[in-house]
Structure formats: structure tokens, C-alpha cells
Short mmCIF file of C-alpha atoms in Angstrom, two decimals:
data_model
loop_
_atom_site.label_atom_id
_atom_site.label_comp_id
_atom_site.label_asym_id
_atom_site.label_seq_id
_atom_site.Cartn_x
_atom_site.Cartn_y
_atom_site.Cartn_z
CA UNK A 269 -11.37 -0.01 11.45
CA UNK A 270 -9.62 -3.16 10.31
CA UNK A 271 -6.38 -4.13 12.02
CA UNK A 272 -3.48 -2.19 10.52
CA UNK A 273 -0.40 -4.02 9.33
CA UNK A 274 2.40 -3.24 11.82
CA UNK A 275 4.78 -2.29 8.98
CA UNK A 276 2.30 0.32 7.75
CA UNK A 277 1.87 1.64 11.28
CA UNK A 278 5.63 1.95 11.66
CA UNK A 279 5.96 3.90 8.42
CA UNK A 280 3.23 6.30 9.56
CA UNK A 281 4.68 6.83 13.03
CA UNK A 282 8.42 6.79 12.35
CA UNK A 283 8.79 10.55 11.66
CA UNK A 284 7.78 11.29 15.25
CA UNK A 285 10.60 9.08 16.54
CA UNK A 286 13.29 10.47 14.23
CA UNK A 287 14.35 13.69 15.91
CA UNK A 288 18.03 13.81 14.96
CA UNK A 289 19.26 16.55 12.63
CA UNK A 290 20.80 16.08 9.20
CA UNK A 291 24.58 16.12 9.07
CA UNK A 292 24.47 19.15 6.75
CA UNK A 293 23.56 21.73 9.35
CA UNK A 294 23.74 25.49 8.96
CA UNK A 295 25.89 27.60 11.29
CA UNK A 296 24.32 28.06 14.72
CA UNK A 297 23.36 31.72 14.26
CA UNK A 298 21.94 31.21 10.78
CA UNK A 299 20.11 28.07 11.90
CA UNK A 300 18.50 29.91 14.82
CA UNK A 301 17.40 32.75 12.55
CA UNK A 302 15.91 30.33 10.02
CA UNK A 303 13.99 28.46 12.72
CA UNK A 304 12.32 31.70 13.80
CA UNK A 305 11.23 32.56 10.27
CA UNK A 306 7.99 31.51 8.58
CA UNK A 307 8.57 30.54 4.95
CA UNK A 308 6.23 29.38 2.22
CA UNK A 309 4.72 30.09 -1.17
CA UNK A 310 1.53 31.14 -2.92
CA UNK A 311 0.77 29.37 -6.20
CA UNK A 312 -1.87 29.21 -8.92
CA UNK A 313 -1.83 25.95 -10.87
CA UNK A 314 -3.73 25.20 -14.09
CA UNK A 315 -4.25 21.50 -14.89
CA UNK A 316 -5.58 20.05 -18.15
CA UNK A 317 -7.21 17.19 -16.21
CA UNK A 318 -7.94 16.49 -12.57
CA UNK A 319 -5.75 13.43 -11.99
CA UNK A 320 -5.39 12.25 -8.42
CA UNK A 321 -2.98 9.45 -7.55
CA UNK A 322 -2.77 8.50 -11.17
CA UNK A 323 -6.53 8.22 -11.71
CA UNK A 324 -8.71 10.51 -13.81
CA UNK A 325 -11.51 12.47 -12.14
CA UNK A 326 -13.39 14.01 -15.04
CA UNK A 327 -12.03 15.53 -18.27
CA UNK A 328 -12.34 19.05 -16.98
CA UNK A 329 -9.83 21.87 -16.96
CA UNK A 330 -9.25 22.91 -13.36
CA UNK A 331 -7.28 25.51 -11.44
CA UNK A 332 -5.89 24.86 -7.98
CA UNK A 333 -4.71 27.86 -5.96
CA UNK A 334 -2.69 26.98 -2.89
CA UNK A 335 -0.89 28.48 0.10
CA UNK A 336 1.92 26.68 1.92
CA UNK A 337 3.53 27.81 5.17
CA UNK A 338 6.43 26.29 7.09
CA UNK A 339 7.81 27.05 10.55
CA UNK A 340 10.72 25.04 11.89
CA UNK A 341 9.71 21.41 11.15
CA UNK A 342 5.98 22.07 10.89
CA UNK A 343 3.91 23.00 7.85
CA UNK A 344 0.40 24.08 6.92
CA UNK A 345 -1.09 23.75 3.45
CA UNK A 346 -4.33 25.06 1.98
CA UNK A 347 -5.44 24.16 -1.54
CA UNK A 348 -8.72 24.62 -3.42
CA UNK A 349 -10.15 23.23 -6.66
CA UNK A 350 -11.87 25.50 -9.20
CA UNK A 351 -13.78 23.49 -11.79
CA UNK A 352 -13.95 25.25 -15.18
CA UNK A 353 -16.38 22.82 -16.82
CA UNK A 354 -18.68 21.53 -14.08
CA UNK A 355 -20.52 18.88 -16.13
CA UNK A 356 -20.20 16.33 -13.31
CA UNK A 357 -21.72 18.65 -10.70
CA UNK A 358 -25.39 19.20 -9.75
CA UNK A 359 -27.60 20.51 -12.56
CA UNK A 360 -28.03 23.97 -11.05
CA UNK A 361 -24.27 24.50 -11.46
CA UNK A 362 -23.97 23.45 -15.11
CA UNK A 363 -24.29 27.02 -16.42
CA UNK A 364 -21.60 28.45 -14.15
CA UNK A 365 -18.19 29.05 -15.71
CA UNK A 366 -16.24 28.30 -12.55
CA UNK A 367 -17.31 26.27 -9.50
CA UNK A 368 -15.45 26.11 -6.20
CA UNK A 369 -15.98 22.44 -5.37
CA UNK A 370 -13.11 21.34 -3.09
CA UNK A 371 -11.03 22.61 -0.18
CA UNK A 372 -8.03 20.70 1.17
CA UNK A 373 -6.23 21.32 4.45
CA UNK A 374 -3.06 19.59 5.63
CA UNK A 375 -0.83 19.87 8.69
CA UNK A 376 2.62 18.33 8.45
CA UNK A 377 5.84 17.56 10.28
CA UNK A 378 9.20 16.77 8.65
CA UNK A 379 12.62 15.77 9.92
CA UNK A 380 15.84 14.12 8.76
CA UNK A 381 18.34 11.55 9.97
CA UNK A 382 21.57 11.09 8.04
CA UNK A 383 20.47 10.17 4.47
CA UNK A 384 16.82 9.67 5.44
CA UNK A 385 14.05 12.27 5.21
CA UNK A 386 10.72 11.71 6.95
CA UNK A 387 7.46 13.55 6.46
CA UNK A 388 4.02 12.94 7.91
CA UNK A 389 0.75 14.80 7.43
CA UNK A 390 -2.83 14.83 8.57
CA UNK A 391 -4.93 15.74 5.53
CA UNK A 392 -8.60 16.71 5.28
CA UNK A 393 -10.64 16.99 2.07
CA UNK A 394 -13.86 19.01 2.00
CA UNK A 395 -16.08 18.59 -1.08
CA UNK A 396 -18.77 21.12 -1.93
CA UNK A 397 -21.35 21.11 -4.74
CA UNK A 398 -20.54 17.51 -5.64
CA UNK A 399 -22.85 14.50 -5.86
CA UNK A 400 -22.29 11.55 -3.49
CA UNK A 401 -18.87 12.82 -2.46
CA UNK A 402 -18.49 13.00 1.34
CA UNK A 403 -15.60 14.84 2.94
CA UNK A 404 -12.87 12.65 4.36
CA UNK A 405 -9.44 12.66 6.07
CA UNK A 406 -6.19 10.74 5.73
CA UNK A 407 -2.87 10.10 7.44
CA UNK A 408 0.12 10.42 5.13
CA UNK A 409 3.75 9.37 5.47
CA UNK A 410 6.71 9.73 3.11
CA UNK A 411 10.12 8.22 3.72
CA UNK A 412 13.02 9.13 1.39
CA UNK A 413 16.57 7.85 1.15
CA UNK A 414 19.28 9.76 -0.76
CA UNK A 415 21.36 7.37 -2.84
CA UNK A 416 23.36 10.23 -4.38
CA UNK A 417 23.32 14.00 -4.65
CA UNK A 418 20.66 13.87 -7.38
CA UNK A 419 18.82 10.57 -6.91
CA UNK A 420 16.50 9.52 -4.12
CA UNK A 421 14.38 6.47 -3.31
CA UNK A 422 10.99 7.15 -1.76
CA UNK A 423 7.84 5.49 -0.51
CA UNK A 424 4.53 7.15 0.35
CA UNK A 425 1.77 5.57 2.45
CA UNK A 426 -1.75 6.92 2.88
CA UNK A 427 -4.50 5.62 5.16
CA UNK A 428 -8.06 6.97 5.23
CA UNK A 429 -9.41 7.53 8.75
CA UNK A 430 -12.82 9.09 8.06
CA UNK A 431 -15.45 8.38 5.40
CA UNK A 432 -13.52 5.48 3.84
CA UNK A 433 -11.78 4.03 6.88
CA UNK A 434 -9.14 1.48 6.02
CA UNK A 435 -8.65 2.57 2.40
CA UNK A 436 -4.88 2.30 1.88
CA UNK A 437 -2.60 3.56 -0.90
CA UNK A 438 1.15 3.26 -1.51
CA UNK A 439 3.41 4.92 -4.06
CA UNK A 440 7.06 3.86 -4.30
CA UNK A 441 9.75 4.91 -6.73
CA UNK A 442 12.92 6.84 -7.53
CA UNK A 443 13.23 10.58 -8.04
CA UNK A 444 15.81 12.84 -9.69
CA UNK A 445 16.49 16.53 -9.09
CA UNK A 446 19.11 18.86 -10.53
CA UNK A 447 19.81 22.58 -10.56
CA UNK A 448 21.04 23.67 -13.99
CA UNK A 449 21.92 27.20 -12.94
CA UNK A 450 20.32 30.59 -13.60
CA UNK A 451 17.33 29.63 -11.48
CA UNK A 452 16.40 26.66 -13.67
CA UNK A 453 15.64 23.37 -11.91
CA UNK A 454 14.42 20.03 -13.21
CA UNK A 455 12.89 17.08 -11.39
CA UNK A 456 11.61 13.69 -12.48
CA UNK A 457 10.36 10.44 -11.03
CA UNK A 458 9.49 6.85 -11.92
CA UNK A 459 7.04 5.08 -9.65
CA UNK A 460 4.61 2.23 -9.06
CA UNK A 461 1.47 2.60 -6.97
CA UNK A 462 -0.72 0.01 -5.32
CA UNK A 463 -3.73 0.01 -3.02
CA UNK A 464 -6.14 -2.29 -1.24
CA UNK A 465 -9.62 -3.29 -2.42
CA UNK A 466 -11.32 -0.65 -0.28
CA UNK A 467 -9.38 2.18 -1.92
CA UNK A 468 -9.99 0.95 -5.46
CA UNK A 469 -13.68 0.29 -4.84
CA UNK A 470 -14.18 3.85 -3.63
CA UNK A 471 -12.10 5.75 -6.18
CA UNK A 472 -12.27 3.67 -9.37
CA UNK A 473 -15.13 1.20 -8.89
CA UNK A 474 -12.69 -1.70 -9.23
CA UNK A 475 -13.38 -4.36 -6.61
CA UNK A 476 -9.77 -5.57 -6.51
CA UNK A 477 -6.58 -4.40 -4.85
CA UNK A 478 -2.98 -4.83 -5.95
CA UNK A 479 -0.62 -2.99 -8.27
CA UNK A 480 -2.54 -0.11 -9.86
CA UNK A 481 -0.19 2.09 -11.86
CA UNK A 482 3.31 2.26 -13.30
CA UNK A 483 4.18 5.77 -14.33
CA UNK A 484 6.50 8.72 -14.42
CA UNK A 485 6.56 12.50 -14.21
CA UNK A 486 8.80 15.44 -15.08
CA UNK A 487 8.80 18.98 -13.71
CA UNK A 488 10.75 22.05 -14.83
CA UNK A 489 10.92 25.26 -12.79
CA UNK A 490 12.38 28.66 -13.67
CA UNK A 491 12.96 31.13 -10.86
CA UNK A 492 12.97 34.91 -11.23
CA UNK A 493 13.89 35.85 -7.70
CA UNK A 494 10.90 35.00 -5.49
CA UNK A 495 8.67 34.58 -8.58
CA UNK A 496 8.73 31.21 -10.34
CA UNK A 497 7.11 29.45 -13.29
CA UNK A 498 6.63 25.69 -13.40
CA UNK A 499 5.65 23.09 -16.00
CA UNK A 500 4.64 19.57 -14.93
CA UNK A 501 3.73 16.47 -16.97
CA UNK A 502 2.87 12.90 -16.04
CA UNK A 503 1.85 9.62 -17.64
CA UNK A 504 0.34 6.67 -15.77
CA UNK A 505 -0.21 3.22 -17.23
CA UNK A 506 -2.84 1.07 -15.53
CA UNK A 507 -1.50 -2.29 -14.42
CA UNK A 508 -4.73 -3.41 -12.70
CA UNK A 509 -7.16 -5.20 -15.06
CA UNK A 510 -10.10 -4.42 -12.80
CA UNK A 511 -9.37 -0.67 -13.04
CA UNK A 512 -9.04 -0.91 -16.82
CA UNK A 513 -12.44 -2.58 -17.02
CA UNK A 514 -14.18 -0.20 -14.62
CA UNK A 515 -12.78 2.98 -16.15
CA UNK A 516 -12.43 1.92 -19.78
CA UNK A 517 -8.94 3.44 -19.80
CA UNK A 518 -5.49 1.98 -20.39
CA UNK A 519 -3.61 5.02 -19.09
CA UNK A 520 -3.91 8.62 -17.98
CA UNK A 521 -1.74 11.60 -18.85
CA UNK A 522 -1.73 15.19 -17.79
CA UNK A 523 0.14 18.48 -17.88
CA UNK A 524 -0.05 21.63 -15.80
CA UNK A 525 1.36 25.14 -15.60
CA UNK A 526 1.90 27.07 -12.40
CA UNK A 527 3.00 30.53 -11.36
CA UNK A 528 4.02 31.16 -7.79
CA UNK A 529 5.67 33.47 -5.29
CA UNK A 530 8.04 32.13 -2.63
CA UNK A 531 8.74 33.96 0.60
#
């Protein structure tokens, strides 16, 4: 693997060093009870397109069921991809209405220090029934800083450590979240993403790194007790000429609907 920039390494490793608690701590008894409890959610998500890190992967409708579990500061996530129109898959699968073609697994750790939130994950992607698509794994880090009760600055860093060693991706921006009452919540973000040449060569065929995308997203959630409904939309404008040329696209956009159960 190529030598990693020390700043990137610090961003990946810093959650392990930040062990202090947030100033907004629950009472001791409640905190102890919460730490002993496993929480999480089960969700089924329908997406009009499969867009990953702002880039389009086929025009197919897909569904992505997922299970997320959290215990203390640790988390486990399982997510699958169900392809409804498998035109990009091997010929023997063309006639099938639904194809299970991806399984993702992630293990995470999160902590806070004052106005900073840190999260790191080890993520594995297993691809089945796909052509020239080897499974791979990544290290992920997200650092957030609360600038007010509703606004937050964030940066995400991802480094591939398996099939595409050294492929690096960053997404940095500002997010907004607000509870409007009656179980209705809204979130939004504006962001810019960039990556190195290795990442773009693998995922878009563009042999050039740099600034890839400037985009934004909005998400609205309505809670009915533990049951919730969610609508998500995003738009991503390509800023990298090489990606525009290799994909023939100027932008990508997407929307999704989800129903879930929190516990």
C-alpha cells in the first residue's frame, strides 16, 4: 500500500484516542441502564437508483433491507442490495425479477468530546452474481463539530484496504437537523466530495483525482412510536471533467422511501 498521509491517518485513528464523555450526560442510574441495553432498528429502503457516494451504479430500482444494532459505543450494521432490474448482471439472471447481489457488513465505534463527535468503522462489501466486481473492505472515519443546536460541520474519510488498496475518498460539508414536533424530523446537508486517482479509476473510469461532486440532500422522517417512515432525496453535480467524460453525465439525482422499526 502507498504511504498514507499522516493527516488522513490521524483522522482515521482519532476516535480511539477520544474517550471523554459529552458534557450532556444522563443521570448515573439512567446512563448505566442505557449502557446495558442493545438498541437498533430494522429498515426496508426503496431507491429509484443505486447511487453510491454521489455516483450512479445502473438505472435500476433497488431495495436495501438493513439491520443496525448498538451497544454502549459499539455498533453492528448489516445491509443487502436487492436488484429489481438486473440488466447489468450475468445473462442467466436477466429473467429474474429480483436478484440478491450485495451484502455489506460494518462494525463501528463512536464517542464524543465536548462539541466533537467521532465515529469509525470497518466496512466489508460482498458482491454476488456481478461481473468483474470483487469484494472489498474499507476503513471509515467521520468527525463532526456542532456549531449550534441545529447545525454541524462534518468530514468523512474512507480508505480501501482490500481489493482496491489505497483508494481514498473524502466528503466534507455542513448538516442541519431539526425536530418539528409530533414525531416529525427533518435533516439536510450541503457537501463537496473528492477522491484520489485510484478511487476514480475504479468506480467511474476517470483516470484523475480531485474534487468530484458538489451536492446536497434532504431527509424527512415521521415517527409513529417505534414505527417510522422516511423520505430522502439528493442531487449531485459533477465537478470533475474526467468523470463527466467517462460517465457521460453532468449530475446524478435520486430519491428513496423507507419504513422502519426502532427498538
